[in-house]
């Protein structure tokens, strides 16, 4: 027999009092709506429901009522119904403190180990049974909710979930986090000479730097969930290039966390608090999803670890699961979230683009519920959202970057998706579907969903667009294309290290071990070009680089964003080092000559003239880079007048440096190597920001 969650007395006083749904509030009390999910051959655990009721006298009653978890053999079924007013999308949402009532429980199906049930559940039953009582207090709803129900939720999480640090191999030691250095430290160890005409400014790179010693996974009765490799809190590493009164360089280094709201919350608690929600057993992820929402009002941490961009002389750290965080680039202090004066209410792509000519910022944002994909145009001064439109996607595509041309926005729709229904059915939350479709959309700057011209292309995963531009009737798109997505990682049940190790292997080796579609080297990325004819709808696509090296993290002279260009640059993956490590390591840089052919083309790569010329800059053995950026020369005439700047770490000496490489003497030694006062872990995207008056 199942208890009703609102007794007759409360039903009379509160006819709108919500239930947990038909599952636990069957009108026929003798009916077992759970069918085989009974306490037979198992046991029943009571959970609590929190109700806040306000009478005419102003007295707030915090009522703790019970629901039940039905256990049988190695399975659990827990009932849950979404409370009215509670938004469970992937974007930031708060519980409404004015809600008259709310209730919760969880609904999961999954395996767990019998030996772990008894101890955890005995503790939980003792705690929760003592909590099932009625409390009347004279206070406001928000304070009651925070001080009482959150404490109970925290106790539930602490009793049920164990946080464990993900181990790092010796070859992965420079992926480990570092501490903040404090005040900026002047750098005096410089090999070579910083060019006189190098710009005064800040070279800044973002990257993952997990709190509490590293990424975590959790173990609970619901199974296991874990952070994926990109999920650590963002840390900014900045090199300041300033000149004194005599024109001599003064170089200093500083690092600092991006102090988002969730960062401050966990620092205050001084322990991991947000449960991982991306990778692992479906029941564990669903439980984490709901418990994070109920405890913190949001599902995921605001990590802001991917990139940093500038708009209207303001600077923002970003990851595409949240809003940008404004940063003071001189102190690296986190200022506030940027929602364009309240007009943008969803996550923001990690790579928005400035429209050529107008200086407007073009962005795109995805969500786990409809509308899945929304595009926007922000005014050049950053004060107004000039255009916002639902693109009417039928899936939640993870779009890492948007492209622009002089007239159009370019949208990559690859089969890398977020799907809650798939998760509830037992599959992964984020998945790259090898059988799914890929298309590229070309949209007028201020267009709508109906104005997008879609081009079906060969299936692929392209996270990074190198550039896009108009060439006659064609829109040309160039990017780094792979056959699989590096995010989030392997499917459930596969060994993570082995999967990445196989994926990073060179195509040359992989082809010897397979027939047709390779089972190795699937993360190998080549620079690729799509030519999309806006009049005929024809698509021409081809590889621009060969199979000798894998290339990622593309960059250009940003003065040529959205217009035709001659050159591009990428980081070059050391495939063997990455394969043996199970994590990506970049052992060099590449310069791409789009208007010159590769005259040394091996026969296996196709006909002569199909591939472009590539020039390489190789680092010393066991030296790897991250966050590379192009620094244009002040007063430069040619597109490639400038330098590539990059963080480089020597794994033999454990010393980190910044290298400055002349883009026009690309295969030569760096013109300067700046030794940093502490280790800088491998990270993601960097940029160079000229000082005001130096642009």
Coordinates of C-alpha atoms in Angstrom, one line a residue, residues 27-344:
X27 CA -6.0 6.7 -6.1
X28 CA -6.4 3.0 -5.6
X29 CA -4.3 2.5 -2.5
X30 CA -4.4 -1.3 -2.9
X31 CA -2.9 -0.9 -6.4
X32 CA 0.8 -1.3 -6.8
X33 CA 1.7 1.1 -9.6
X34 CA 5.2 -0.1 -9.6
X35 CA 4.3 -3.5 -10.8
X36 CA 7.3 -5.8 -10.1
X37 CA 9.1 -3.0 -8.3
X38 CA 8.0 -4.0 -4.8
X39 CA 9.7 -4.4 -1.5
X40 CA 9.5 -8.2 -2.0
X41 CA 13.0 -9.7 -2.0
X42 CA 14.3 -6.2 -1.3
X43 CA 13.6 -3.3 1.0
X44 CA 12.0 0.1 1.0
X45 CA 13.8 3.3 1.8
X46 CA 11.9 6.5 2.7
X47 CA 13.0 9.7 1.2
X48 CA 11.7 13.1 2.1
X49 CA 9.6 15.7 0.3
X50 CA 9.9 19.3 1.3
X51 CA 6.8 21.5 1.3
X52 CA 6.7 25.1 2.2
X53 CA 3.2 26.3 3.0
X54 CA 2.2 29.9 4.0
X55 CA -1.0 30.5 5.8
X56 CA -2.9 33.7 6.2
X57 CA -1.2 34.4 9.5
X58 CA 2.2 34.5 7.7
X59 CA 3.5 31.4 9.5
X60 CA 5.7 29.3 7.2
X61 CA 5.3 25.6 7.7
X62 CA 8.2 23.5 6.5
X63 CA 6.6 20.0 6.1
X64 CA 8.8 17.0 5.5
X65 CA 6.8 14.2 4.0
X66 CA 8.0 10.8 2.7
X67 CA 8.3 9.1 -0.6
X68 CA 9.9 5.8 -1.1
X69 CA 12.7 4.1 -3.0
X70 CA 11.7 0.5 -3.9
X71 CA 14.7 -1.8 -4.0
X72 CA 14.8 -5.2 -5.5
X73 CA 17.9 -7.3 -6.1
X74 CA 20.4 -5.0 -7.8
X75 CA 18.0 -2.4 -9.0
X76 CA 16.3 0.7 -7.6
X77 CA 13.3 2.7 -8.8
X78 CA 12.7 6.1 -7.4
X79 CA 9.8 8.3 -8.4
X80 CA 10.2 11.9 -9.3
X81 CA 7.9 14.6 -10.8
X82 CA 9.3 18.0 -11.9
X83 CA 7.9 20.7 -9.6
X84 CA 6.1 23.6 -11.1
X85 CA 8.4 26.6 -11.5
X86 CA 11.6 24.4 -11.6
X87 CA 13.5 24.6 -14.9
X88 CA 15.8 21.6 -15.4
X89 CA 17.5 22.8 -18.5
X90 CA 21.3 22.9 -18.8
X91 CA 21.4 26.6 -18.4
X92 CA 21.6 28.5 -15.2
X93 CA 18.3 28.6 -13.3
X94 CA 17.3 29.4 -9.7
X95 CA 14.5 27.8 -7.7
X96 CA 11.7 30.3 -7.3
X97 CA 11.8 31.3 -3.6
X98 CA 8.1 32.4 -3.9
X99 CA 6.9 28.9 -4.8
X100 CA 4.1 27.8 -2.4
X101 CA 5.5 24.3 -2.4
X102 CA 7.9 22.0 -4.1
X103 CA 8.7 18.4 -3.9
X104 CA 11.3 16.0 -5.3
X105 CA 12.5 12.5 -5.5
X106 CA 14.6 10.8 -8.2
X107 CA 13.7 8.2 -10.9
X108 CA 16.6 5.9 -11.9
X109 CA 17.1 2.4 -13.0
X110 CA 20.6 0.9 -12.7
X111 CA 23.0 -1.6 -11.3
X112 CA 25.0 -1.1 -8.2
X113 CA 27.0 -3.3 -5.9
X114 CA 25.1 -5.2 -3.1
X115 CA 28.0 -4.9 -0.7
X116 CA 27.8 -1.1 -0.8
X117 CA 24.0 -0.9 -0.1
X118 CA 23.7 -2.0 3.5
X119 CA 26.1 0.5 5.2
X120 CA 25.0 3.5 3.2
X121 CA 21.3 2.8 3.4
X122 CA 21.3 2.0 7.1
X123 CA 22.9 5.4 7.7
X124 CA 20.5 7.1 5.3
X125 CA 17.4 5.5 6.8
X126 CA 18.5 6.6 10.3
X127 CA 19.0 10.2 9.1
X128 CA 16.0 10.5 6.9
X129 CA 13.5 8.8 9.3
X130 CA 14.5 11.3 12.0
X131 CA 13.9 14.1 9.6
X132 CA 10.3 13.2 8.7
X133 CA 8.4 15.7 10.9
X134 CA 6.6 18.9 10.7
X135 CA 8.3 22.2 11.6
X136 CA 6.7 25.6 12.0
X137 CA 9.0 28.6 11.9
X138 CA 8.4 32.3 11.5
X139 CA 10.9 33.2 8.7
X140 CA 11.0 33.9 5.0
X141 CA 10.7 31.1 2.5
X142 CA 14.1 31.6 0.9
X143 CA 15.9 31.4 4.2
X144 CA 14.0 28.3 5.3
X145 CA 14.6 26.6 2.0
X146 CA 18.3 27.4 2.2
X147 CA 18.9 26.6 5.9
X148 CA 16.8 23.5 6.3
X149 CA 16.2 21.6 3.1
X150 CA 19.7 22.3 1.7
X151 CA 21.3 20.9 4.8
X152 CA 19.2 17.8 4.4
X153 CA 20.1 17.5 0.8
X154 CA 23.8 18.0 1.6
X155 CA 23.6 15.3 4.2
X156 CA 22.0 13.0 1.7
X157 CA 24.7 13.6 -0.8
X158 CA 27.5 13.3 1.8
X159 CA 26.1 10.0 2.9
X160 CA 25.5 8.6 -0.6
X161 CA 28.2 9.9 -2.8
X162 CA 32.0 9.4 -2.5
X163 CA 34.3 11.8 -4.4
X164 CA 37.4 10.1 -5.7
X165 CA 40.3 11.9 -7.5
X166 CA 41.0 10.7 -11.0
X167 CA 44.6 9.4 -11.1
X168 CA 47.2 10.8 -13.5
X169 CA 50.0 8.8 -15.1
X170 CA 53.6 10.1 -15.0
X171 CA 53.3 11.1 -18.6
X172 CA 50.2 13.2 -17.7
X173 CA 51.8 15.2 -14.9
X174 CA 51.6 18.6 -16.7
X175 CA 47.8 18.2 -16.9
X176 CA 47.8 18.4 -13.1
X177 CA 46.5 21.7 -11.6
X178 CA 48.7 24.4 -10.0
X179 CA 48.1 27.0 -7.3
X180 CA 47.6 30.7 -7.8
X181 CA 50.9 32.6 -7.7
X182 CA 49.5 35.7 -6.1
X183 CA 50.8 39.1 -7.2
X184 CA 52.4 39.4 -10.7
X185 CA 56.0 38.2 -10.8
X186 CA 58.6 40.0 -12.9
X187 CA 60.3 37.6 -15.4
X188 CA 64.1 38.1 -15.8
X189 CA 65.2 34.9 -17.6
X190 CA 64.8 35.6 -21.3
X191 CA 66.7 33.8 -24.0
X192 CA 67.0 35.7 -27.2
X193 CA 65.6 39.2 -27.8
X194 CA 62.0 40.3 -27.8
X195 CA 61.6 42.3 -31.0
X196 CA 61.5 46.1 -30.7
X197 CA 58.4 46.3 -32.8
X198 CA 56.6 43.6 -30.8
X199 CA 53.4 45.0 -29.4
X200 CA 52.9 46.0 -25.8
X201 CA 50.0 44.0 -24.5
X202 CA 48.9 40.9 -22.6
X203 CA 49.2 37.3 -23.8
X204 CA 46.6 35.3 -21.9
X205 CA 45.6 31.7 -22.1
X206 CA 42.6 29.9 -20.5
X207 CA 42.6 26.3 -19.4
X208 CA 41.3 23.6 -17.0
X209 CA 42.7 23.8 -13.5
X210 CA 40.5 21.6 -11.3
X211 CA 39.9 22.5 -7.6
X212 CA 40.9 20.2 -4.8
X213 CA 43.8 18.5 -6.6
X214 CA 42.3 17.3 -9.8
X215 CA 39.2 16.0 -11.7
X216 CA 36.9 13.7 -9.7
X217 CA 34.5 10.9 -10.1
X218 CA 31.8 9.8 -7.7
X219 CA 30.8 6.3 -6.5
X220 CA 27.3 5.8 -5.1
X221 CA 24.4 3.4 -5.0
X222 CA 23.3 4.9 -8.3
X223 CA 26.6 3.9 -10.0
X224 CA 29.5 6.1 -11.1
X225 CA 29.7 9.5 -12.7
X226 CA 32.9 11.4 -13.5
X227 CA 34.2 14.7 -14.8
X228 CA 35.4 14.6 -18.4
X229 CA 38.8 16.0 -19.3
X230 CA 37.6 19.5 -20.1
X231 CA 35.7 20.1 -16.9
X232 CA 38.2 21.7 -14.5
X233 CA 37.7 25.2 -13.3
X234 CA 39.2 27.9 -15.6
X235 CA 42.5 29.4 -14.8
X236 CA 44.0 32.3 -16.7
X237 CA 47.8 32.5 -17.3
X238 CA 48.9 36.0 -18.4
X239 CA 52.2 37.4 -19.6
X240 CA 52.4 41.2 -19.6
X241 CA 54.6 42.9 -22.2
X242 CA 55.3 46.5 -21.0
X243 CA 58.0 49.1 -21.7
X244 CA 59.7 51.4 -19.3
X245 CA 60.5 55.1 -20.0
X246 CA 63.7 54.0 -21.8
X247 CA 61.8 51.6 -24.1
X248 CA 63.1 48.5 -22.4
X249 CA 60.8 45.5 -22.0
X250 CA 59.4 44.7 -18.6
X251 CA 57.9 41.2 -18.6
X252 CA 55.7 39.8 -15.8
X253 CA 53.6 36.7 -15.2
X254 CA 50.4 36.2 -13.2
X255 CA 47.8 33.5 -13.0
X256 CA 44.4 33.4 -11.4
X257 CA 41.2 31.3 -11.3
X258 CA 38.1 32.5 -13.1
X259 CA 36.0 33.0 -9.9
X260 CA 32.5 32.1 -11.1
X261 CA 29.6 31.8 -8.7
X262 CA 30.1 28.0 -8.5
X263 CA 33.8 28.4 -8.0
X264 CA 33.2 30.7 -4.9
X265 CA 30.6 28.2 -3.6
X266 CA 32.9 25.3 -3.6
X267 CA 35.8 27.3 -2.3
X268 CA 33.6 28.4 0.6
X269 CA 32.6 24.8 1.3
X270 CA 36.3 23.8 0.9
X271 CA 35.3 20.5 -0.7
X272 CA 33.9 19.1 -4.0
X273 CA 30.2 19.7 -4.0
X274 CA 28.8 19.6 -7.5
X275 CA 28.2 16.0 -8.6
X276 CA 29.6 15.1 -12.1
X277 CA 26.8 15.1 -14.7
X278 CA 28.3 14.3 -18.0
X279 CA 30.0 10.9 -18.1
X280 CA 29.1 7.6 -16.4
X281 CA 26.1 5.4 -15.4
X282 CA 22.8 6.9 -16.4
X283 CA 21.2 6.6 -13.0
X284 CA 24.1 8.3 -11.4
X285 CA 24.0 11.2 -13.9
X286 CA 20.3 11.6 -13.5
X287 CA 20.6 11.7 -9.7
X288 CA 23.5 14.2 -10.0
X289 CA 21.5 16.3 -12.4
X290 CA 18.5 16.6 -10.0
X291 CA 20.5 16.9 -6.8
X292 CA 22.7 19.7 -8.2
X293 CA 19.6 21.6 -9.3
X294 CA 17.9 21.2 -6.0
X295 CA 21.0 22.1 -3.9
X296 CA 22.4 24.9 -6.1
X297 CA 19.7 26.0 -8.5
X298 CA 21.9 24.9 -11.5
X299 CA 23.0 21.6 -13.0
X300 CA 26.6 22.1 -13.8
X301 CA 29.5 24.2 -12.6
X302 CA 30.4 27.4 -14.4
X303 CA 33.9 26.4 -15.4
X304 CA 34.7 29.1 -17.9
X305 CA 37.9 27.3 -18.9
X306 CA 38.0 27.2 -22.7
X307 CA 38.9 30.6 -24.2
X308 CA 39.0 34.4 -23.6
X309 CA 37.7 37.0 -26.1
X310 CA 37.4 40.7 -26.4
X311 CA 34.5 42.9 -27.3
X312 CA 34.3 46.7 -27.0
X313 CA 37.5 46.7 -24.9
X314 CA 36.0 44.3 -22.4
X315 CA 37.4 40.8 -21.9
X316 CA 35.5 37.6 -21.2
X317 CA 36.4 34.0 -20.1
X318 CA 34.0 31.5 -21.5
X319 CA 33.0 27.8 -21.8
X320 CA 29.8 27.1 -23.8
X321 CA 27.8 25.7 -20.9
X322 CA 27.3 29.2 -19.3
X323 CA 27.4 32.9 -19.8
X324 CA 30.8 34.7 -20.3
X325 CA 32.6 36.0 -17.2
X326 CA 34.0 39.5 -17.5
X327 CA 37.7 39.7 -16.6
X328 CA 39.9 42.6 -15.6
X329 CA 43.0 41.6 -17.7
X330 CA 45.4 43.6 -15.5
X331 CA 44.4 42.0 -12.2
X332 CA 42.7 38.9 -13.7
X333 CA 39.8 39.6 -11.3
X334 CA 36.5 38.1 -12.3
X335 CA 34.0 41.0 -12.4
X336 CA 30.5 39.8 -13.4
X337 CA 28.6 37.6 -15.9
X338 CA 27.7 39.2 -19.2
X339 CA 24.2 38.7 -20.4
X340 CA 24.0 41.8 -22.6
X341 CA 22.0 43.8 -20.2
X342 CA 19.6 40.9 -19.5
X343 CA 18.9 40.2 -23.2
X344 CA 20.9 36.9 -23.5

